[in-house]
Coordinates of C-alpha atoms in Angstrom, one line a residue:
M1 CA -26.6 -23.5 13.1
Q2 CA -24.4 -24.2 11.4
R3 CA -24.6 -28.3 11.2
D4 CA -21.5 -31.2 9.1
I5 CA -22.8 -32.1 6.9
V6 CA -21.9 -35.4 4.6
Q7 CA -22.0 -33.7 1.3
R8 CA -21.4 -29.7 0.2
P9 CA -24.3 -28.7 -2.4
G10 CA -23.0 -27.8 -5.6
Y11 CA -23.9 -28.5 -9.6
P12 CA -26.5 -31.2 -9.5
A13 CA -25.6 -34.3 -10.6
G14 CA -23.9 -35.9 -14.3
R15 CA -23.5 -31.1 -15.2
A16 CA -20.6 -29.9 -16.3
D17 CA -19.6 -26.8 -13.7
T18 CA -18.8 -24.4 -15.5
R19 CA -18.2 -21.7 -13.0
P20 CA -15.6 -19.1 -12.5
A21 CA -12.6 -21.1 -9.6
A22 CA -8.1 -20.4 -8.8
H23 CA -7.1 -23.1 -6.7
T24 CA -4.2 -23.4 -4.9
S25 CA -1.9 -25.2 -2.5
L26 CA -0.6 -23.9 0.8
P27 CA 2.1 -25.0 3.3
G28 CA 0.8 -26.0 6.8
N29 CA 2.1 -23.3 8.7
L30 CA 2.2 -19.7 9.7
L31 CA 2.6 -17.9 7.2
A32 CA -0.3 -19.3 4.6
P33 CA -2.9 -17.3 6.4
S34 CA -1.7 -14.2 4.9
A35 CA -1.3 -16.3 1.7
A36 CA -4.7 -17.1 1.2
R37 CA -5.9 -13.9 1.8
R38 CA -3.4 -12.2 -1.1
F39 CA -4.8 -14.5 -2.9
V40 CA -8.5 -14.5 -2.6
R41 CA -8.2 -10.8 -3.2
A42 CA -6.4 -11.2 -6.9
A43 CA -8.8 -13.7 -7.5
L44 CA -11.7 -11.4 -6.9
E45 CA -9.2 -8.7 -8.6
E46 CA -8.3 -10.6 -11.7
W47 CA -12.6 -11.9 -12.1
A48 CA -13.5 -8.5 -12.2
G49 CA -11.4 -7.2 -14.1
L50 CA -12.6 -9.0 -16.9
G51 CA -15.3 -8.2 -16.3
L52 CA -17.2 -11.7 -15.2
P53 CA -21.4 -11.5 -15.2
A54 CA -21.2 -12.8 -11.1
A55 CA -18.7 -10.3 -10.2
V56 CA -20.7 -7.5 -10.8
G57 CA -20.9 -5.5 -7.7
F58 CA -17.3 -6.8 -6.3
N59 CA -16.0 -3.7 -4.2
G60 CA -13.8 -3.1 -0.8
R61 CA -16.5 -4.9 1.6
A62 CA -17.6 -8.1 -0.1
A63 CA -12.8 -8.2 -0.9
E64 CA -12.4 -7.3 3.5
D65 CA -15.5 -9.8 3.9
A66 CA -13.8 -12.7 1.3
E67 CA -10.7 -12.2 3.4
V68 CA -11.2 -12.4 6.9
V69 CA -13.3 -15.5 5.4
V70 CA -10.6 -17.7 4.1
S71 CA -7.8 -15.9 7.0
E72 CA -9.9 -18.0 9.7
L73 CA -10.8 -21.1 7.9
V74 CA -6.8 -21.2 6.1
T75 CA -5.6 -20.8 10.2
N76 CA -7.7 -23.1 11.7
A77 CA -6.7 -26.2 9.6
V78 CA -2.8 -24.8 9.8
V79 CA -3.2 -25.1 13.7
H80 CA -5.6 -28.3 14.2
A81 CA -4.3 -30.4 11.6
G82 CA -0.7 -28.9 10.7
T83 CA -1.0 -30.8 7.1
T84 CA -0.8 -28.9 3.8
V85 CA -3.5 -27.1 2.4
E86 CA -5.7 -26.6 -0.4
L87 CA -7.6 -23.8 -1.1
V88 CA -10.9 -23.6 -4.0
V89 CA -12.8 -19.6 -4.3
R90 CA -15.7 -19.9 -7.0
L91 CA -18.0 -17.6 -8.1
E92 CA -21.7 -18.5 -8.4
E93 CA -23.5 -17.1 -10.9
G94 CA -26.9 -17.6 -9.1
D95 CA -29.5 -18.2 -10.8
D96 CA -33.5 -18.1 -9.9
D97 CA -34.1 -19.5 -5.8
E98 CA -30.0 -18.5 -5.3
A99 CA -28.3 -14.8 -5.2
R100 CA -25.1 -14.8 -6.4
A101 CA -22.2 -16.2 -4.2
L102 CA -18.6 -16.6 -3.6
L103 CA -17.7 -20.2 -2.8
L104 CA -14.4 -20.3 -0.3
E105 CA -13.0 -24.6 0.5
V106 CA -11.2 -24.4 2.6
S107 CA -8.5 -28.5 2.9
D108 CA -7.3 -30.5 5.3
H109 CA -5.2 -33.6 4.5
H110 CA -6.0 -34.7 9.1
P111 CA -7.2 -37.7 9.4
A112 CA -9.9 -36.4 12.3
R113 CA -13.3 -36.2 10.6
A114 CA -14.6 -33.2 13.5
V115 CA -12.8 -29.4 13.4
R116 CA -11.6 -28.9 16.8
S117 CA -12.3 -26.4 19.5
D118 CA -10.3 -24.0 20.5
R119 CA -11.6 -25.1 24.1
P120 CA -13.5 -28.2 25.6
E121 CA -16.9 -28.9 25.9
S122 CA -19.0 -31.8 27.1
G123 CA -20.4 -34.5 25.6
S124 CA -19.1 -37.4 24.3
A125 CA -15.2 -37.6 22.8
A126 CA -16.1 -39.9 20.7
D127 CA -19.4 -38.7 19.2
A128 CA -16.6 -35.3 18.5
A129 CA -14.2 -37.7 16.8
E130 CA -17.2 -38.6 14.7
G131 CA -18.3 -35.1 14.0
T132 CA -22.1 -37.1 14.2
R133 CA -23.7 -35.3 17.4
A134 CA -26.0 -32.7 16.9
V135 CA -24.9 -28.9 17.9
G136 CA -27.6 -27.6 20.6
P137 CA -28.7 -24.0 20.8
D138 CA -26.6 -23.1 23.3
E139 CA -23.8 -25.0 23.2
P140 CA -21.7 -23.9 19.8
A141 CA -18.1 -24.6 21.1
E142 CA -17.1 -28.4 18.7
Y143 CA -15.6 -25.1 16.0
G144 CA -13.2 -22.9 17.4
R145 CA -13.7 -19.4 17.8
G146 CA -12.6 -17.9 14.2
L147 CA -15.4 -20.5 12.8
Q148 CA -18.2 -17.6 14.9
L149 CA -17.0 -15.4 12.7
V150 CA -17.5 -17.0 9.1
G151 CA -20.8 -18.0 10.7
T152 CA -21.7 -14.1 11.1
L153 CA -20.2 -13.2 7.8
A154 CA -21.0 -16.4 5.6
E155 CA -24.0 -16.9 3.9
R156 CA -23.8 -20.4 5.3
W157 CA -20.9 -23.0 6.0
G158 CA -20.5 -26.1 7.1
I159 CA -17.7 -29.5 6.1
T160 CA -17.5 -32.0 3.6
Y161 CA -15.8 -35.1 4.7
R162 CA -13.9 -37.1 1.3
T163 CA -11.4 -39.8 2.1
G164 CA -8.4 -38.4 3.1
L165 CA -9.4 -34.9 3.1
K166 CA -11.2 -33.0 5.1
T167 CA -13.0 -29.7 3.8
V168 CA -14.7 -26.1 5.3
W169 CA -16.7 -24.3 2.8
A170 CA -18.3 -21.4 3.3
R171 CA -20.3 -19.4 1.0
L172 CA -20.8 -15.5 1.4
T173 CA -23.3 -13.9 -1.1
M174 CA -22.5 -11.4 -2.5
D175 CA -25.8 -8.8 -3.7
D176 CA -26.1 -7.2 0.1
W177 CA -22.8 -6.1 -0.1
S178 CA -21.8 -2.3 -0.1
P179 CA -18.9 -0.1 -0.3
Y180 CA -18.3 1.5 2.7
P181 CA -19.1 5.2 3.1
E182 CA -16.0 7.5 1.7
A183 CA -13.9 8.6 4.8
A184 CA -13.3 12.0 5.4
A185 CA -9.3 11.0 6.9
D186 CA -6.4 9.9 5.3
P187 CA -6.9 6.6 3.6
G188 CA -3.5 4.6 5.0
L189 CA -5.2 5.2 8.1
Q190 CA -8.4 3.9 7.5
H191 CA -7.5 0.8 5.7
G192 CA -5.3 0.3 8.0
L193 CA -7.7 0.7 10.8
R194 CA -9.7 -1.5 9.1
E195 CA -7.9 -4.2 8.7
A196 CA -7.1 -4.0 12.3
E197 CA -10.7 -4.0 13.1
L198 CA -11.0 -7.7 11.3
L199 CA -8.3 -9.2 13.4
A200 CA -9.4 -7.6 16.5
P201 CA -13.0 -5.5 16.6
S202 CA -14.6 -6.2 19.8
A203 CA -14.9 -7.6 23.2
R204 CA -18.0 -10.0 21.1
R205 CA -16.0 -11.1 18.4
A206 CA -12.7 -11.3 20.2
L207 CA -12.6 -14.1 22.6
R208 CA -10.0 -13.8 25.9
D209 CA -8.1 -16.3 27.2
D210 CA -4.3 -16.5 28.7
A211 CA -4.4 -20.2 28.5
D212 CA -4.7 -20.1 24.0
W213 CA -1.3 -17.8 24.8
A214 CA 0.7 -21.2 25.8
G215 CA 0.2 -22.7 22.8
R216 CA -0.2 -22.0 19.1
G217 CA -3.0 -18.4 19.0
A218 CA 0.0 -17.5 20.3
L219 CA 2.4 -17.8 17.4
S220 CA -1.3 -16.8 15.1
F221 CA -1.5 -14.4 16.5
L222 CA 2.4 -13.3 16.0
A223 CA 2.9 -14.3 12.4
E224 CA -0.1 -12.2 12.4
A225 CA 0.9 -9.2 14.1
S226 CA 3.9 -8.8 12.2
D227 CA 2.0 -9.4 8.1
L228 CA 0.2 -6.1 9.6
L229 CA 2.5 -3.7 11.0
A230 CA 5.9 -4.8 8.5
G231 CA 3.4 -3.1 5.6
Q232 CA 3.0 0.5 7.4
L233 CA 5.0 2.9 6.5
D234 CA 3.8 6.2 9.3
E235 CA 4.7 5.7 12.6
D236 CA 1.1 7.0 14.2
I237 CA -0.6 4.3 11.7
V238 CA 1.8 1.6 13.1
A239 CA 1.0 3.1 16.9
A240 CA -2.9 3.0 16.3
L241 CA -2.7 -0.3 14.7
S242 CA -1.2 -2.1 17.9
G243 CA -3.5 -0.6 20.1
Q244 CA -6.3 -2.2 18.2
L245 CA -4.3 -5.6 18.2
L246 CA -3.2 -5.9 22.1
V247 CA -7.4 -4.4 22.9
P248 CA -9.6 -6.7 23.6
R249 CA -7.7 -9.7 23.2
L250 CA -4.4 -9.3 25.5
A251 CA -5.9 -6.2 27.1
D252 CA -8.2 -3.6 28.2
W253 CA -7.3 -0.7 27.4
C254 CA -4.1 0.8 26.0
A255 CA -1.1 4.1 25.8
I256 CA 1.2 4.3 23.3
W257 CA 3.7 7.1 23.4
L258 CA 6.2 8.4 20.7
E259 CA 9.6 9.6 20.8
P260 CA 10.7 12.8 18.8
E261 CA 13.2 11.0 16.7
N262 CA 15.4 14.2 17.0
G263 CA 14.7 14.7 21.3
G264 CA 17.0 14.9 23.9
P265 CA 16.8 14.0 27.2
S266 CA 13.8 16.7 27.8
A267 CA 11.9 15.7 25.4
V268 CA 8.6 15.0 26.3
P269 CA 7.2 11.5 24.8
R270 CA 4.2 12.5 22.5
L271 CA 1.3 10.2 23.5
A272 CA 0.5 8.7 19.6
S273 CA -2.7 6.6 20.2
V274 CA -5.2 5.2 22.8
W275 CA -7.8 2.2 23.2
H276 CA -10.2 1.1 25.1
R277 CA -12.6 -1.9 24.9
D278 CA -15.4 0.5 25.9
E279 CA -15.0 3.1 23.2
T280 CA -17.5 5.4 25.6
E281 CA -13.7 5.1 28.2
T282 CA -11.6 6.3 25.7
G283 CA -12.0 10.0 25.8
P284 CA -11.3 10.0 29.7
L285 CA -8.9 8.0 29.5
R286 CA -7.5 9.2 26.8
A287 CA -7.6 13.1 29.0
L288 CA -6.8 11.0 32.3
L289 CA -3.4 10.7 30.8
E290 CA -1.9 13.2 28.5
Q291 CA -1.8 14.4 31.9
D292 CA 0.9 12.2 33.0
P293 CA 3.4 11.5 30.7
I294 CA 5.0 8.4 31.0
R295 CA 9.1 7.7 30.8
L296 CA 10.4 4.6 32.0
P297 CA 13.8 4.0 33.9
E298 CA 17.1 3.8 31.8
R299 CA 17.5 0.9 33.4
V300 CA 14.6 -0.7 32.1
G301 CA 14.5 -3.0 29.5
T302 CA 12.7 -5.1 27.4
G303 CA 10.4 -6.3 30.1
P304 CA 7.2 -5.5 32.4
V305 CA 7.2 -2.5 34.1
S306 CA 4.4 -2.9 37.1
M307 CA 3.1 0.6 36.6
P308 CA 0.3 2.4 39.0
W309 CA -3.2 2.5 37.1
P310 CA -4.0 5.2 36.4
G311 CA -6.6 7.8 38.5
G312 CA -5.0 6.0 41.0
E313 CA -7.0 6.3 44.0
E314 CA -10.4 6.5 41.7
A315 CA -9.8 3.3 40.4
E316 CA -12.3 1.0 42.1
A317 CA -11.0 -1.7 44.5
V318 CA -12.1 -5.0 45.2
K319 CA -12.7 -7.6 47.7
D320 CA -10.1 -10.5 48.0
G321 CA -10.0 -11.5 50.8
E322 CA -8.1 -10.6 53.0
G323 CA -9.0 -6.5 52.7
E324 CA -9.4 -3.8 49.5
E325 CA -7.0 -4.0 46.7
P326 CA -7.7 -3.3 43.4
A327 CA -8.2 -6.3 41.2
V328 CA -6.4 -5.0 38.5
S329 CA -3.9 -4.7 36.3
A330 CA -1.5 -2.1 34.2
L331 CA 2.1 -3.3 33.3
A332 CA 4.4 -0.9 30.8
Y333 CA 7.3 -1.7 27.9
R334 CA 9.4 0.4 26.5
I335 CA 9.8 -0.1 22.5
T336 CA 13.2 -0.3 20.6
S337 CA 14.6 -0.7 17.7
G338 CA 18.5 -0.7 17.7
G339 CA 19.2 0.0 20.9
R340 CA 17.7 3.3 20.8
T341 CA 15.0 3.7 22.4
L342 CA 11.1 5.2 21.0
G343 CA 8.4 4.8 23.1
A344 CA 6.3 3.0 25.9
V345 CA 3.4 1.4 25.2
L346 CA 1.4 0.9 28.9
L347 CA -1.8 -1.4 28.8
G348 CA -4.6 -2.0 31.1
R349 CA -6.1 -6.2 32.4
E350 CA -9.3 -4.9 35.1
G351 CA -10.1 -8.3 37.0
L352 CA -6.3 -9.7 37.7
A353 CA -4.5 -8.9 41.0
R354 CA -1.7 -9.8 38.3
V355 CA -1.7 -11.0 34.0
P356 CA -0.3 -14.2 33.3
D357 CA 3.9 -14.6 32.8
E358 CA 2.4 -15.8 29.2
V359 CA 0.5 -13.7 29.0
T360 CA 3.4 -10.4 30.3
A361 CA 5.8 -12.3 27.3
L362 CA 3.6 -12.2 24.2
I363 CA 3.3 -9.2 24.8
E364 CA 7.0 -8.6 24.5
D365 CA 7.3 -10.1 21.8
F366 CA 4.5 -8.1 20.2
V367 CA 5.7 -5.1 21.9
R368 CA 9.9 -5.9 20.1
R369 CA 7.9 -6.0 16.8
V370 CA 5.6 -2.1 17.1
G371 CA 9.6 -1.3 17.9
L372 CA 11.4 -3.0 14.2
A373 CA 8.2 -1.4 12.5
V374 CA 7.7 2.0 13.9
G375 CA 11.7 2.0 13.4
A376 CA 11.3 1.2 9.9
A377 CA 8.1 3.4 9.6
R378 CA 10.3 6.7 10.4
E379 CA 13.4 5.1 8.7
Y380 CA 11.6 5.2 4.9
T381 CA 10.1 9.2 6.5
R382 CA 13.6 10.0 6.9
Q383 CA 14.5 9.1 3.2
A384 CA 11.5 10.7 2.2
T385 CA 12.6 13.7 3.9
I386 CA 15.7 13.3 1.5
S387 CA 14.3 12.5 -0.9
R388 CA 12.2 15.7 -1.1
I389 CA 14.4 18.2 -0.6
L390 CA 17.0 16.6 -3.5
Q391 CA 14.0 16.5 -5.1
R392 CA 13.2 20.8 -5.1
A393 CA 17.3 20.7 -5.4
L394 CA 17.2 19.3 -8.5
L395 CA 13.9 20.7 -9.9
P396 CA 13.8 25.1 -10.7
G397 CA 12.6 26.9 -8.0
K398 CA 10.7 29.3 -10.5
V399 CA 10.5 28.6 -14.7
A400 CA 11.2 31.9 -16.5
D401 CA 8.2 34.1 -17.5
I402 CA 8.7 33.9 -21.5
P403 CA 7.1 37.4 -23.5
G404 CA 3.5 36.6 -25.7
V405 CA 2.9 33.0 -24.5
S406 CA 1.4 31.5 -21.6
S407 CA 2.9 28.3 -19.6
S408 CA 1.1 25.8 -17.6
L409 CA 3.5 23.2 -16.2
V410 CA 1.8 19.6 -13.8
Y411 CA 4.5 17.8 -12.9
E412 CA 3.7 14.3 -10.4
P413 CA 5.2 12.6 -9.3
S414 CA 3.8 8.5 -8.7
D415 CA 6.0 7.8 -5.1
D416 CA 6.3 10.8 -3.3
G417 CA 8.9 10.0 -0.7
V418 CA 11.6 9.1 -3.9
V419 CA 12.8 10.7 -6.8
G420 CA 11.2 10.7 -9.5
G421 CA 12.5 10.8 -12.7
D422 CA 11.1 13.0 -15.1
F423 CA 12.3 17.0 -14.7
Y424 CA 11.3 20.4 -16.7
D425 CA 13.4 23.8 -17.1
I426 CA 11.8 27.5 -18.4
F427 CA 14.7 29.7 -19.1
P428 CA 15.9 33.0 -20.7
C429 CA 19.0 32.9 -23.0
P430 CA 21.4 36.0 -24.4
G431 CA 20.0 36.9 -28.2
D432 CA 16.0 37.5 -26.8
R433 CA 15.5 33.5 -26.4
W434 CA 13.4 31.0 -24.1
C435 CA 14.4 28.0 -23.9
F436 CA 11.8 25.1 -22.6
V437 CA 13.2 21.3 -21.0
L438 CA 10.6 18.1 -20.5
G439 CA 13.0 15.1 -20.1
D440 CA 12.4 11.2 -18.9
V441 CA 15.2 9.9 -16.8
Q442 CA 15.8 6.0 -17.0
G443 CA 14.3 4.3 -13.6
S444 CA 13.6 7.2 -10.6
G445 CA 15.7 6.7 -7.1
P446 CA 19.5 8.0 -6.5
E447 CA 19.8 6.5 -10.4
A448 CA 17.9 8.6 -11.6
A449 CA 18.8 12.2 -9.7
V450 CA 22.8 11.7 -10.9
V451 CA 21.3 12.1 -14.8
T452 CA 18.7 14.9 -13.8
G453 CA 21.1 16.8 -11.8
L454 CA 23.6 16.5 -14.4
A455 CA 21.7 17.4 -17.6
R456 CA 20.2 20.3 -16.0
P457 CA 22.9 22.2 -15.9
W458 CA 24.8 20.8 -18.9
L459 CA 21.5 21.6 -21.0
R460 CA 21.9 25.2 -19.4
L461 CA 25.4 25.5 -20.2
L462 CA 25.0 24.8 -24.0
A463 CA 21.8 26.9 -24.3
R464 CA 23.7 29.4 -23.2
E465 CA 27.2 29.0 -24.9
G466 CA 24.7 29.6 -28.6
F467 CA 24.4 26.3 -30.4
G468 CA 21.1 25.6 -31.3
V469 CA 19.1 23.1 -30.9
G470 CA 20.4 19.9 -32.9
E471 CA 23.5 20.2 -31.2
V472 CA 22.2 21.4 -27.9
L473 CA 21.8 17.6 -27.5
D474 CA 25.0 16.4 -29.5
R475 CA 27.0 17.5 -27.3
L476 CA 24.6 16.1 -24.4
N477 CA 24.8 13.7 -25.9
R478 CA 28.6 12.9 -25.9
L479 CA 28.1 14.2 -22.1
L480 CA 26.4 11.6 -21.0
L481 CA 27.9 8.3 -23.0
D482 CA 31.7 9.9 -21.5
D483 CA 30.1 10.5 -17.5
A484 CA 29.0 6.8 -17.8
M485 CA 32.5 5.0 -20.2
E486 CA 33.7 6.9 -16.3
A487 CA 31.8 5.0 -14.4
A488 CA 31.8 2.1 -15.3
E489 CA 35.8 2.5 -15.8
A490 CA 36.2 3.2 -11.9
A491 CA 33.4 1.1 -10.4
A492 CA 35.7 -2.1 -12.3
L493 CA 38.7 -0.6 -10.2
M494 CA 36.5 -0.9 -7.5
V495 CA 35.8 -3.9 -8.3
A496 CA 39.5 -5.3 -8.4
A497 CA 40.6 -3.2 -5.1
A498 CA 38.4 -5.1 -3.4
G499 CA 39.1 -9.1 -4.8
G500 CA 36.4 -9.1 -7.2
Q501 CA 35.8 -10.9 -10.4
Q502 CA 33.7 -7.7 -13.1
T503 CA 30.4 -8.3 -13.9
A504 CA 29.3 -7.6 -18.0
D505 CA 26.7 -5.2 -15.3
T506 CA 29.2 -3.6 -13.4
G507 CA 28.9 -0.3 -15.7
Q508 CA 25.6 1.1 -15.5
S509 CA 23.6 2.8 -18.0
R510 CA 22.4 6.5 -18.3
F511 CA 19.9 7.1 -20.7
L512 CA 17.6 9.5 -20.9
S513 CA 14.3 10.3 -23.7
L514 CA 14.4 14.6 -23.8
L515 CA 12.2 17.1 -25.6
Y516 CA 14.3 20.4 -25.8
G517 CA 13.3 24.0 -27.4
E518 CA 13.5 27.3 -28.3
L519 CA 11.5 29.8 -28.9
V520 CA 11.4 33.1 -30.0
P521 CA 9.6 36.7 -29.7
L522 CA 7.6 37.6 -33.4
P523 CA 7.6 40.7 -34.3
G524 CA 3.6 41.0 -35.4
G525 CA 2.9 38.7 -32.5
G526 CA 3.4 34.4 -32.3
V527 CA 7.1 32.7 -31.5
R528 CA 9.2 31.1 -33.1
C529 CA 9.7 27.2 -32.3
T530 CA 13.0 25.3 -33.0
L531 CA 12.7 22.1 -31.4
A532 CA 13.5 18.7 -31.7
S533 CA 12.5 15.0 -29.6
A534 CA 14.6 12.5 -28.3
G535 CA 13.3 9.0 -27.8
H536 CA 10.3 11.6 -26.1
P537 CA 7.1 11.0 -26.4
L538 CA 6.6 13.9 -29.9
P539 CA 4.7 16.9 -29.1
L540 CA 1.6 17.3 -30.5
L541 CA 0.4 21.6 -32.0
L542 CA -2.9 22.5 -31.2
R543 CA -5.1 25.1 -33.2
P544 CA -7.2 26.9 -32.6
D545 CA -10.3 25.3 -34.8
G546 CA -8.7 22.1 -33.1
E547 CA -6.5 20.5 -35.5
V548 CA -3.6 18.8 -34.2
R549 CA -0.8 17.7 -35.2
P550 CA 2.6 16.7 -34.1
A551 CA 5.5 18.9 -34.2
A552 CA 8.2 16.7 -34.1
D553 CA 9.9 13.6 -35.7
P554 CA 10.4 11.1 -33.5
Q555 CA 14.8 9.9 -33.3
M556 CA 17.1 7.9 -30.7
L557 CA 17.2 8.7 -26.6
L558 CA 20.5 10.0 -25.7
G559 CA 23.0 8.3 -24.1
I560 CA 23.2 5.4 -26.2
F561 CA 25.1 5.5 -28.9
D562 CA 28.1 8.3 -29.7
D563 CA 26.9 8.6 -33.8
V564 CA 23.3 9.7 -33.4
A565 CA 23.5 13.7 -35.3
Y566 CA 20.5 15.6 -33.6
E567 CA 18.5 17.2 -36.2
S568 CA 15.9 19.8 -34.5
Q569 CA 11.8 21.7 -36.6
S570 CA 11.4 25.2 -36.6
F571 CA 7.3 26.5 -37.4
D572 CA 5.6 29.5 -36.6
L573 CA 3.5 29.4 -33.0
A574 CA 0.3 31.9 -33.8
P575 CA -1.4 33.8 -31.6
G576 CA -3.5 31.1 -29.6
D577 CA -1.8 28.0 -31.2
S578 CA -0.7 25.7 -27.8
L579 CA 2.5 23.3 -27.7
L580 CA 2.0 20.0 -25.3
C581 CA 4.5 18.4 -24.3
V582 CA 4.2 15.6 -22.0
T583 CA 6.3 12.1 -21.1
D584 CA 5.4 9.0 -20.7
G585 CA 3.3 9.1 -17.7
V586 CA 0.9 10.8 -19.5
T587 CA 1.3 8.7 -23.1
E588 CA 1.3 4.8 -21.6
R589 CA -0.7 5.3 -18.3
R590 CA -2.7 1.9 -18.1
S591 CA -6.3 1.0 -17.9
G592 CA -6.0 -3.0 -18.2
T593 CA -4.6 -3.5 -21.5
L594 CA -5.0 -1.1 -22.7
M595 CA -3.0 2.8 -23.0
F596 CA -3.6 5.8 -23.0
D597 CA -2.7 6.6 -26.2
D598 CA -3.6 4.2 -28.0
G599 CA -4.9 5.0 -31.2
D600 CA -4.1 8.5 -30.7
G601 CA -6.3 9.0 -27.8
L602 CA -3.8 12.0 -26.5
A603 CA -4.5 13.0 -30.0
G604 CA -7.9 13.6 -29.5
A605 CA -8.1 14.8 -25.7
L606 CA -6.3 17.9 -27.0
A607 CA -8.5 18.3 -29.4
E608 CA -12.0 18.8 -27.0
C609 CA -9.7 21.1 -25.7
A610 CA -9.8 23.7 -28.3
G611 CA -10.4 27.3 -27.5
L612 CA -8.8 27.0 -24.1
S613 CA -6.5 28.7 -22.0
A614 CA -2.4 26.6 -20.9
D615 CA -4.2 26.4 -17.8
G616 CA -6.9 25.1 -19.1
I617 CA -5.3 22.5 -21.3
A618 CA -3.4 21.0 -18.5
D619 CA -5.8 20.5 -16.2
R620 CA -8.3 19.5 -19.1
I621 CA -5.6 16.7 -19.9
K622 CA -4.4 15.9 -16.3
R623 CA -8.4 14.3 -15.4
A624 CA -8.0 13.1 -18.3
V625 CA -5.1 10.9 -17.3
H626 CA -6.3 10.4 -13.9
E627 CA -9.8 9.5 -15.3
F628 CA -8.7 6.2 -17.8
A629 CA -8.7 4.1 -15.3
E630 CA -9.0 4.2 -11.5
R631 CA -6.1 3.1 -10.1
P632 CA -3.6 6.3 -9.5
P633 CA -1.0 6.4 -12.0
D634 CA 2.0 4.3 -11.1
D635 CA 4.4 7.0 -12.9
D636 CA 6.3 10.1 -13.3
L637 CA 3.7 12.4 -14.8
A638 CA 4.8 15.1 -16.4
L639 CA 2.9 17.8 -18.8
L640 CA 4.3 21.2 -21.0
V641 CA 2.0 23.9 -22.3
L642 CA 2.4 26.8 -24.1
Q643 CA 0.3 28.8 -26.1
A644 CA 1.0 32.3 -28.2
G645 CA -1.3 35.4 -26.6

């Protein structure tokens, strides 16, 4: 058992404390726990990135344990002290007697010395106020229930008293931490379920006290739930998290139905999530509920509606003194957002003939947040669908096959829900010519889509009109500048018509980097390549012997200056030669402070591809880019390999 202590163990007196530490002050409100979690994770990531010896072994489990401990400590300080909270995170290297550890210290400025309990306990009030009474093995009560979780995760914890300051600290050893096994399911869902498990993992770690929901406990729960649900962009994950937040804190079981987004009155709701405090009962409960989907009458609002217990006569009955009645309660709530019905929540409480009013009101507030989260997830899904359709329209459905040349293309937008700024094209032109394009528009989203939607058709038109490579870029540059000027003038007129004042950045820049070239087959084999690079990463030419060299000279971006004259370079691609063209999502791929192309990293990776086919080169470079850093790429990635046969 943990006891109140007078002094926290630390470094010996007189020895300088050189342990890595991070400190922050947090306001005494319900936003503090989530801020504390983000601060701790940021500190751990920074120390791990710096390669500190004590940080070796950090993993997702370590960060999650630290986050839940600091969340409980800060929540306890906010709820029971209400003052500004000081948070200190320290790394301990470890020695012969001590293992490597993470030390979390949360201080408040409340004058009371004791850490308040969530429920009264027997014992001297004076003793409790002084924090000196020993805690027996059968009465773990002088601390809030959240501290039981701290005691479970921490090697040890305690309290340090100073003048005007009370510090609750916890020490988490790192040597026993090990990462979870890789989950086969959707990683976003697994991560979301892990977070929900921290909030309401089991009946053992989430004791129910209805009286507590009438006070600050309800506000803390709603704040945590809002923070957790707000970041989800999938309605099924929202439903899964919602069920785990409700069970077992507020209910013994819970089921969530979601209406089809485009369904009419005859559409059948979908049972999206079922949770039961007894995991062995989840399957039978789901099978029972799937037989009769819930549909609340239109006249029912957002408040609770009493419902028959699932299974009807099969429900267990208990004697209440007047007859046989089931001592159970089942309530339903409508899920709404923006005046639209999105689904329903059905939950049950055993051992109660009636759920307390404060609990039903809390659940109603929680269901409102579920509705907002589901509505936001559906809006994101709609926008992502529109974006994917737009993306497919902006890119060619099929690239042309070039006689005597094998090609391989890799295109990976950084965000599946947003139109990327990279684009490509390969198309035939009159005169036995084949043209290829790889471009990167400034930014992403609708603005980038506008430029892509203009540039690709213009390029095809100019190329098929017979203009040379340099002339095509000259005219495309002029078109982009003219279009940008027209857009700026239109925006200025709109501002003036609305009675506003024009600002310096009313017009929107529309510029892009572009690699454009054309290929002409040669009679003896191979092709003649003519190309130009406008502010784009330079293409690299790979010879069969492994020699790599740039195949173009750098020139100005398109859409910035109107007095630029673009020039092209020509060379022969002999059989076996390969040309690699990439966007800056490849060359500027980051790992800490390093980029993939630092020290000619791309050329070095390409040199190792000698003897590979076009597909082999593309796959090797793509894998090298992905493996350069642990995190997924945060920019669009596009690369094109052309290999003469």
